Amino acid sequence: MPGALIQDLEQLLGPAGITLHPDLDPVGNWRNYPYQSTVLVRPQSTAEVARVMALCHRARTPVVVYGGGSGLVGATATSPQEVTLSLERMNAIEDINTIERTMTVQAGAILQTIQEAAASENLFFALDLGARGSATIGGNIATNAGGNQVIRYGMVREQVLGLEAVLADGTVLSSMNHMLKNNAGYDLKQLFIGSEGTLGVVTRAVLRLRPAMPARNTAFVATDSFAKLPLLLSHMETALGGKLSAFEAIWNNYYVLASRGPHLGTPPFPPQHAFYALIESTGNDEVQEGEEFLNALEEALSEDLIVDAVLAKSETERDALWAIRDNIDCLSALDPIAIFDISLPIGEMENYVRELEYNLEQQLGITDLATFGHLGDGNLHIIVGVGRDDPERYHQVEEILYQPLQLCGGSISAEHGIGLEKKPYLRYSRSGEEIDAMRRLKRAFDPENILNPGKIF
């Protein structure tokens, strides 16, 4: 790391704004990617970020942006030659406009803080995911995060109206649009959403808020056949008139692990059913919509789409049902593990998982799997107990999972991004022409290749 650059950064940011030899705690770093950066900078404003980037650009020193550390694909791993840029001191909620239903935030704001601020104004921010207490909105934007409510509200891309980003050379590109409709030329913000910090540093954003939905209905159901889950999804969507907000499919192998634990209480069902689903709707009429939800479940029972159901009668019971779905810590029982986040057409899921289980057992002797996902948006999370912590073993498992996705039009990444983890397999989801276009965009925005180099492709 050039000594002159460190001196310039110290002079710009002061003692509180720079740390040498930082000890970062990337909580999602399950593959132990190296975090070796010797310099951590913590600017307090877009202007300071711009100056940091200009200094690093002049010194040809790479910069990697670090958010809440909850990413799972090594997208923020660093070498000793790279500066880590944290926006943790840029965490303000600058404005909430209740008329336009927008919120203006700095990129270091924590997702849960944003949710709570919206709720205080009787509004609602639609993004929600298990890492809400540590994930930053800048990281959510950089990865185009999905979460639990994509089926109704879409991914982060649908929640961002405008943003501000700093380019590799320090240029500030501010497009803080507050309108739902703005068709004046290219929508430049879309280039930064999902780019994993390779095209620019997102510093501020205008978020879209929705009216708060005080009525929530939640049920945990069991069924004996995967083929019934898509039918159940269609039935609930139709019966609830577009109010379905979550439909989480859970295989028996995940339920057996996730329903255990003294903090979870008594499981809603014995672990004897082949498949389960966590279903939730939101609206504004607790009585009427509660009746609609119950009627929809009774119809599903009468049509043999489900064999049993448990309906939450309180917020405590609702939290207990979601605690099963979110009990990711239970996966430690399968250690060492490989974590996969894929998407594919719902009609292909049953055969894909069945063949995956067969191939893992036949080729590698692996039988420990846990599968669950956001069925309504085609996203599956698959966790494989690989048996031993060996790079070649991981590679073999990855090939078995990723290669078939080419044939069914699936994706190696539904919501976690590419980073380093999935970089070797991007070709299974993107054509050579698409990857070449991505490279040209990268060269146009970052000709010196100093922004998160080596990630994605």
Coordinates of C-alpha atoms in Angstrom, one line a residue:
M1 CA 0.0 0.0 0.0
P2 CA 1.6 3.3 -1.1
G3 CA 2.7 5.3 2.0
A4 CA 1.8 8.6 0.3
L5 CA -1.8 7.4 -0.2
I6 CA -2.2 6.4 3.4
Q7 CA -0.9 9.9 4.4
D8 CA -3.4 11.5 2.1
L9 CA -6.3 9.4 3.4
E10 CA -5.3 10.2 7.0
Q11 CA -5.2 13.9 6.2
L12 CA -8.6 13.7 4.5
L13 CA -10.5 11.6 7.0
G14 CA -8.8 12.2 10.3
P15 CA -8.0 9.5 13.0
A16 CA -11.7 8.3 13.2
G17 CA -11.9 7.8 9.5
I18 CA -9.1 5.4 8.9
T19 CA -7.9 2.2 10.5
L20 CA -4.7 0.3 9.7
H21 CA -4.7 -3.5 9.8
P22 CA -8.5 -3.7 10.5
D23 CA -10.0 -6.8 12.0
L24 CA -13.2 -7.3 10.0
D25 CA -15.9 -9.8 10.9
P26 CA -17.7 -10.8 7.7
V27 CA -20.5 -12.9 9.3
G28 CA -21.5 -14.5 6.0
N29 CA -18.0 -15.6 5.0
W30 CA -18.8 -19.4 5.3
R31 CA -16.0 -20.3 2.8
N32 CA -13.4 -18.2 4.7
Y33 CA -12.4 -16.0 1.9
P34 CA -9.4 -13.8 2.9
Y35 CA -10.0 -10.3 4.2
Q36 CA -6.5 -9.0 4.1
S37 CA -6.9 -5.3 3.5
T38 CA -4.4 -3.3 5.5
V39 CA -6.4 0.0 5.3
L40 CA -10.0 0.6 6.2
V41 CA -11.5 4.0 5.5
R42 CA -14.8 5.3 6.9
P43 CA -15.9 8.5 5.2
Q44 CA -18.9 10.5 6.5
S45 CA -20.3 12.0 3.3
T46 CA -20.5 11.5 -0.5
A47 CA -18.0 14.3 -0.9
E48 CA -15.5 12.3 1.2
V49 CA -16.2 9.1 -0.7
A50 CA -15.5 11.0 -3.9
R51 CA -12.2 12.3 -2.6
V52 CA -11.2 8.8 -1.4
M53 CA -11.9 7.4 -4.8
A54 CA -10.0 10.2 -6.6
L55 CA -7.0 9.6 -4.4
C56 CA -7.1 5.8 -4.9
H57 CA -7.7 6.3 -8.6
R58 CA -4.6 8.5 -8.9
A59 CA -2.6 5.9 -7.0
R60 CA -4.1 3.0 -9.0
T61 CA -5.0 1.3 -5.7
P62 CA -8.1 -1.0 -5.8
V63 CA -11.0 -0.3 -3.5
V64 CA -13.6 -2.8 -2.1
V65 CA -16.8 -1.5 -0.5
Y66 CA -17.8 -3.3 2.7
G67 CA -21.3 -3.2 4.1
G68 CA -22.8 -5.3 6.9
G69 CA -20.6 -8.4 6.2
S70 CA -23.6 -10.7 5.7
G71 CA -22.9 -11.5 2.0
L72 CA -22.4 -15.2 1.2
V73 CA -20.4 -15.2 -2.0
G74 CA -17.1 -13.5 -1.2
A75 CA -17.9 -10.3 -3.0
T76 CA -16.2 -8.1 -0.4
A77 CA -13.1 -10.3 0.2
T78 CA -9.8 -8.3 -0.1
S79 CA -6.1 -8.6 -0.7
P80 CA -3.4 -6.7 1.2
Q81 CA -3.1 -4.3 -1.8
E82 CA -6.8 -3.2 -1.6
V83 CA -8.4 -0.5 0.5
T84 CA -11.6 -1.4 2.2
L85 CA -14.2 1.3 2.2
S86 CA -16.9 1.1 4.8
L87 CA -20.0 3.4 4.8
E88 CA -20.9 2.6 8.4
R89 CA -20.6 6.3 9.4
M90 CA -23.0 7.2 6.5
N91 CA -26.0 5.7 8.1
A92 CA -28.5 8.5 8.4
I93 CA -32.2 8.5 7.3
E94 CA -32.3 11.9 5.8
D95 CA -35.9 12.3 5.0
I96 CA -39.3 10.5 5.0
N97 CA -41.9 12.0 2.7
T98 CA -45.3 10.7 3.7
I99 CA -47.0 12.3 0.7
E100 CA -44.8 10.8 -1.9
R101 CA -44.1 7.7 0.2
T102 CA -40.4 7.9 -0.2
M103 CA -37.4 7.7 2.2
T104 CA -34.0 9.2 1.5
V105 CA -31.2 7.3 3.2
Q106 CA -27.4 7.0 3.3
A107 CA -26.0 3.7 2.1
G108 CA -24.8 2.6 5.5
A109 CA -28.3 2.6 7.0
I110 CA -29.2 -0.8 8.5
L111 CA -32.2 -2.5 6.9
Q112 CA -34.0 -3.0 10.2
T113 CA -33.6 0.7 11.1
I114 CA -35.2 1.6 7.7
Q115 CA -38.1 -0.8 8.4
E116 CA -38.7 0.7 11.8
A117 CA -38.5 4.3 10.6
A118 CA -41.0 3.6 7.9
A119 CA -43.3 1.9 10.4
S120 CA -43.2 4.9 12.7
E121 CA -44.9 6.9 9.9
N122 CA -47.4 4.1 9.3
L123 CA -45.6 3.2 6.1
F124 CA -43.8 0.0 5.0
F125 CA -40.5 -0.8 3.3
A126 CA -41.0 -4.0 1.4
L127 CA -37.6 -5.6 1.5
D128 CA -37.1 -8.1 4.3
L129 CA -34.5 -10.8 4.9
G130 CA -33.0 -12.8 7.8
A131 CA -29.9 -10.5 8.1
R132 CA -32.1 -7.4 8.5
G133 CA -30.3 -6.4 11.8
S134 CA -26.9 -6.2 10.2
A135 CA -27.3 -5.8 6.4
T136 CA -26.9 -2.3 5.1
I137 CA -29.1 -0.8 2.4
G138 CA -26.1 -0.1 0.2
G139 CA -25.2 -3.8 0.3
N140 CA -28.8 -4.7 -0.4
I141 CA -28.7 -2.4 -3.4
A142 CA -25.3 -3.6 -4.6
T143 CA -26.6 -7.2 -4.6
N144 CA -30.2 -6.6 -5.7
A145 CA -31.3 -8.5 -2.6
G146 CA -34.5 -10.5 -2.7
G147 CA -35.9 -11.8 0.6
N148 CA -39.2 -13.0 1.9
Q149 CA -41.7 -10.8 0.0
V150 CA -40.5 -10.8 -3.6
I151 CA -43.6 -12.6 -4.7
R152 CA -45.7 -9.5 -4.0
Y153 CA -43.3 -6.6 -4.0
G154 CA -40.3 -7.6 -6.2
M155 CA -36.6 -7.4 -5.4
V156 CA -34.6 -4.3 -4.4
R157 CA -34.7 -3.1 -7.9
E158 CA -38.4 -2.5 -7.5
Q159 CA -37.9 -0.6 -4.2
V160 CA -35.3 2.0 -5.4
L161 CA -36.5 5.2 -7.1
G162 CA -33.2 7.0 -7.2
L163 CA -29.6 6.8 -6.0
E164 CA -26.3 8.5 -5.8
A165 CA -23.1 6.8 -6.7
V166 CA -19.4 7.7 -6.8
L167 CA -17.5 6.4 -9.8
A168 CA -14.0 5.0 -9.8
D169 CA -12.4 8.3 -10.6
G170 CA -14.3 10.2 -7.9
T171 CA -17.1 11.5 -10.2
V172 CA -20.4 11.9 -8.3
L173 CA -23.3 10.6 -10.3
S174 CA -26.4 11.8 -8.5
S175 CA -29.8 10.7 -9.7
M176 CA -31.9 11.1 -6.6
N177 CA -35.2 10.7 -8.4
H178 CA -38.4 10.6 -6.3
M179 CA -40.9 9.7 -9.0
L180 CA -42.3 6.4 -10.0
K181 CA -42.3 7.4 -13.6
N182 CA -39.2 9.1 -15.2
N183 CA -38.5 8.0 -18.7
A184 CA -35.9 10.7 -19.5
G185 CA -33.1 8.8 -21.2
Y186 CA -31.2 5.9 -19.7
D187 CA -32.2 4.8 -16.2
L188 CA -28.6 4.9 -14.9
K189 CA -29.4 3.7 -11.4
Q190 CA -30.2 0.3 -12.7
L191 CA -26.5 -0.2 -13.7
F192 CA -25.4 0.0 -10.0
I193 CA -28.2 -2.2 -8.6
G194 CA -26.8 -5.7 -8.5
S195 CA -23.4 -4.7 -9.7
E196 CA -21.7 -5.8 -6.5
G197 CA -19.6 -2.7 -6.1
T198 CA -17.8 -3.1 -9.4
L199 CA -19.2 -0.1 -11.3
G200 CA -19.5 2.5 -8.5
V201 CA -20.0 3.1 -4.8
V202 CA -23.6 3.7 -3.9
T203 CA -23.7 6.4 -1.2
R204 CA -27.4 7.5 -1.0
A205 CA -30.7 6.2 -2.2
V206 CA -34.4 7.2 -2.5
L207 CA -36.5 4.2 -1.4
R208 CA -40.1 3.5 -2.3
L209 CA -42.4 3.0 0.6
R210 CA -45.9 1.5 0.7
P211 CA -48.9 2.0 3.1
A212 CA -48.5 -0.1 6.2
M213 CA -50.5 -3.3 6.2
P214 CA -51.7 -3.9 9.7
A215 CA -53.6 -7.2 9.0
R216 CA -51.3 -10.2 8.7
N217 CA -52.4 -13.8 8.4
T218 CA -49.8 -16.6 8.7
A219 CA -50.1 -20.4 8.4
F220 CA -47.8 -23.3 8.4
V221 CA -49.1 -26.2 6.2
A222 CA -48.1 -29.7 5.3
T223 CA -48.5 -31.7 2.1
D224 CA -47.5 -35.1 0.8
S225 CA -46.4 -34.1 -2.7
F226 CA -44.3 -31.4 -4.3
A227 CA -46.7 -31.4 -7.2
K228 CA -49.3 -29.9 -4.9
L229 CA -47.2 -27.0 -3.9
P230 CA -47.5 -25.0 -7.2
L231 CA -51.3 -25.8 -7.2
L232 CA -51.5 -24.5 -3.6
L233 CA -49.6 -21.4 -4.5
S234 CA -51.9 -20.6 -7.4
H235 CA -55.0 -21.4 -5.3
M236 CA -53.8 -19.0 -2.5
E237 CA -52.9 -16.2 -4.9
T238 CA -56.3 -16.4 -6.6
A239 CA -58.3 -16.8 -3.4
L240 CA -56.6 -13.9 -1.7
G241 CA -56.9 -11.5 -4.6
G242 CA -53.2 -10.5 -4.8
K243 CA -52.7 -10.2 -1.0
L244 CA -50.3 -13.1 -0.8
S245 CA -47.0 -11.8 0.4
A246 CA -44.9 -14.9 1.2
F247 CA -45.0 -18.5 0.2
E248 CA -42.0 -20.4 1.6
A249 CA -41.6 -24.0 0.6
I250 CA -39.7 -26.3 3.0
W251 CA -38.5 -29.8 2.3
N252 CA -38.7 -32.4 5.0
N253 CA -34.9 -32.5 5.4
Y254 CA -34.8 -28.8 6.3
Y255 CA -37.9 -29.0 8.6
V256 CA -36.4 -31.9 10.6
L257 CA -33.3 -29.7 11.4
A258 CA -35.0 -26.3 11.7
S259 CA -37.9 -27.2 13.9
R260 CA -35.6 -28.4 16.7
G261 CA -34.2 -26.3 19.5
P262 CA -35.4 -25.3 23.0
H263 CA -35.9 -21.7 21.8
L264 CA -38.5 -22.9 19.2
G265 CA -41.0 -24.6 21.5
T266 CA -43.2 -27.4 20.1
P267 CA -43.0 -27.8 16.3
P268 CA -46.3 -27.2 14.5
F269 CA -46.2 -30.8 13.0
P270 CA -44.3 -34.0 13.6
P271 CA -41.6 -34.4 11.0
Q272 CA -43.5 -37.0 9.0
H273 CA -44.7 -35.0 6.0
A274 CA -42.7 -34.7 2.7
F275 CA -43.2 -31.0 2.2
Y276 CA -44.3 -27.9 4.2
A277 CA -45.1 -24.3 3.3
L278 CA -45.2 -21.1 5.3
I279 CA -47.9 -18.9 3.8
E280 CA -48.6 -15.2 4.7
S281 CA -50.9 -12.5 3.4
T282 CA -51.0 -8.9 4.3
G283 CA -53.8 -6.3 4.1
N284 CA -55.8 -3.7 6.0
D285 CA -58.9 -5.4 7.2
E286 CA -58.1 -7.9 9.9
V287 CA -61.6 -9.5 10.2
Q288 CA -62.5 -9.8 6.5
E289 CA -59.1 -10.8 5.3
G290 CA -58.7 -13.3 8.2
E291 CA -61.9 -15.0 7.1
E292 CA -60.7 -15.0 3.5
F293 CA -57.4 -16.6 4.6
L294 CA -59.1 -19.2 6.6
N295 CA -61.6 -20.0 3.9
A296 CA -58.7 -20.4 1.4
L297 CA -57.0 -22.9 3.7
E298 CA -60.2 -24.9 4.2
E299 CA -60.7 -25.1 0.5
A300 CA -57.1 -26.3 0.1
L301 CA -57.8 -29.0 2.7
S302 CA -61.0 -30.1 0.9
E303 CA -59.2 -30.2 -2.4
D304 CA -56.4 -32.4 -0.9
L305 CA -53.8 -29.8 -1.6
I306 CA -52.7 -29.9 2.0
V307 CA -53.1 -32.5 4.7
D308 CA -52.8 -30.3 7.7
A309 CA -52.5 -26.6 8.7
V310 CA -51.6 -24.5 11.7
L311 CA -52.9 -20.9 11.8
A312 CA -51.1 -18.3 13.8
K313 CA -53.5 -16.6 16.3
S314 CA -51.0 -14.0 17.7
E315 CA -47.8 -12.2 16.8
T316 CA -46.0 -14.6 19.1
E317 CA -47.3 -17.6 17.2
R318 CA -46.5 -15.9 13.9
D319 CA -42.9 -15.2 15.0
A320 CA -42.6 -18.9 16.1
L321 CA -43.6 -20.1 12.7
W322 CA -41.2 -17.8 10.9
A323 CA -38.4 -18.8 13.4
I324 CA -38.5 -22.3 11.8
R325 CA -38.0 -20.9 8.3
D326 CA -35.2 -18.5 9.5
N327 CA -33.4 -21.0 11.8
I328 CA -30.3 -21.0 9.6
D329 CA -28.1 -21.8 12.6
C330 CA -29.5 -25.3 12.5
L331 CA -27.5 -26.0 9.4
S332 CA -24.3 -26.3 11.5
A333 CA -25.5 -29.9 12.1
L334 CA -24.4 -30.6 8.5
D335 CA -20.9 -29.0 8.7
P336 CA -18.9 -28.7 6.7
I337 CA -21.5 -27.3 4.3
A338 CA -21.8 -25.8 0.8
I339 CA -24.5 -23.1 0.5
F340 CA -26.4 -22.7 -2.8
D341 CA -28.9 -20.0 -3.9
I342 CA -30.4 -20.9 -7.3
S343 CA -33.5 -20.2 -9.3
L344 CA -35.3 -22.2 -11.9
P345 CA -38.9 -22.6 -13.3
I346 CA -41.2 -24.0 -10.6
G347 CA -42.2 -26.8 -13.0
E348 CA -38.6 -28.0 -13.1
M349 CA -37.9 -28.0 -9.4
E350 CA -39.1 -31.4 -8.3
N351 CA -37.1 -33.3 -11.0
Y352 CA -34.1 -31.1 -10.4
V353 CA -33.9 -31.7 -6.7
R354 CA -34.7 -35.4 -7.1
E355 CA -31.9 -35.8 -9.7
L356 CA -29.5 -33.7 -7.6
E357 CA -30.0 -35.9 -4.6
Y358 CA -29.4 -39.0 -6.7
N359 CA -26.3 -37.6 -8.4
L360 CA -24.7 -36.4 -5.1
E361 CA -25.2 -39.8 -3.6
Q362 CA -24.1 -41.8 -6.6
Q363 CA -21.1 -39.7 -7.5
L364 CA -19.9 -38.5 -4.1
G365 CA -21.7 -40.6 -1.5
I366 CA -23.4 -37.4 -0.1
T367 CA -26.8 -37.8 1.5
D368 CA -27.0 -34.8 3.8
L369 CA -29.1 -32.0 2.2
A370 CA -31.5 -29.3 3.4
T371 CA -33.7 -27.6 0.9
F372 CA -36.1 -24.6 1.2
G373 CA -37.0 -21.5 -0.7
H374 CA -39.2 -18.7 -1.9
L375 CA -41.3 -20.9 -4.2
G376 CA -43.4 -18.1 -5.6
D377 CA -40.4 -16.5 -7.2
G378 CA -38.6 -19.7 -8.2
N379 CA -35.8 -19.4 -5.7
L380 CA -34.4 -22.4 -3.9
H381 CA -31.8 -22.5 -1.1
I382 CA -29.9 -25.8 -1.0
I383 CA -27.4 -26.7 1.7
V384 CA -25.2 -29.7 1.2
G385 CA -23.2 -31.4 3.9
V386 CA -20.1 -32.1 1.9
G387 CA -18.5 -34.4 4.4
R388 CA -15.0 -32.9 4.4
D389 CA -13.6 -29.4 4.0
D390 CA -11.7 -29.8 0.7
P391 CA -11.6 -27.4 -2.3
E392 CA -11.9 -30.2 -4.8
R393 CA -14.9 -31.6 -3.0
Y394 CA -16.6 -28.2 -3.1
H395 CA -15.9 -28.0 -6.8
Q396 CA -17.4 -31.4 -7.5
V397 CA -20.6 -30.5 -5.6
E398 CA -20.8 -27.2 -7.4
E399 CA -20.6 -28.8 -10.8
I400 CA -23.3 -31.3 -9.9
L401 CA -25.6 -28.4 -8.8
Y402 CA -24.9 -25.8 -11.4
Q403 CA -24.5 -27.7 -14.7
P404 CA -28.1 -28.9 -15.0
L405 CA -29.4 -25.4 -14.6
Q406 CA -28.2 -24.7 -18.1
L407 CA -30.7 -27.2 -19.5
C408 CA -33.7 -25.9 -17.6
G409 CA -33.2 -22.1 -18.0
G410 CA -32.2 -21.7 -14.4
S411 CA -29.7 -19.3 -12.7
I412 CA -26.7 -20.1 -10.4
S413 CA -27.7 -17.1 -8.3
A414 CA -31.2 -16.0 -7.4
E415 CA -30.4 -13.3 -4.9
H416 CA -26.9 -13.7 -3.3
G417 CA -24.9 -12.4 -6.3
I418 CA -21.7 -13.9 -7.9
G419 CA -18.7 -12.5 -6.0
L420 CA -15.8 -15.0 -6.0
E421 CA -18.0 -18.0 -5.0
K422 CA -19.9 -18.3 -8.3
K423 CA -17.5 -16.6 -10.7
P424 CA -16.3 -19.9 -12.3
Y425 CA -19.8 -20.9 -13.1
L426 CA -21.3 -17.7 -14.5
R427 CA -21.1 -19.3 -18.0
Y428 CA -23.9 -21.7 -16.9
S429 CA -26.3 -18.7 -16.6
R430 CA -25.0 -16.1 -19.0
S431 CA -23.9 -16.4 -22.6
G432 CA -20.5 -15.4 -23.9
E433 CA -22.1 -12.3 -25.5
E434 CA -23.7 -11.3 -22.2
I435 CA -20.5 -11.7 -20.3
D436 CA -18.6 -9.7 -23.0
A437 CA -21.2 -6.9 -22.7
M438 CA -20.6 -6.9 -18.9
R439 CA -16.9 -6.6 -19.4
R440 CA -17.4 -3.6 -21.7
L441 CA -19.6 -1.9 -19.2
K442 CA -16.9 -2.5 -16.5
R443 CA -14.2 -1.0 -18.8
A444 CA -16.4 2.1 -19.5
F445 CA -17.1 2.9 -15.9
D446 CA -13.8 1.7 -14.4
P447 CA -11.0 1.6 -17.0
E448 CA -8.3 1.2 -14.4
N449 CA -10.1 -1.7 -12.8
I450 CA -9.8 -0.4 -9.2
L451 CA -13.4 -1.1 -8.1
N452 CA -13.8 -4.5 -6.5
P453 CA -11.5 -6.1 -9.1
G454 CA -11.7 -9.8 -9.9
K455 CA -15.3 -10.2 -8.8
I456 CA -18.3 -11.5 -10.9
F457 CA -16.3 -12.3 -14.0

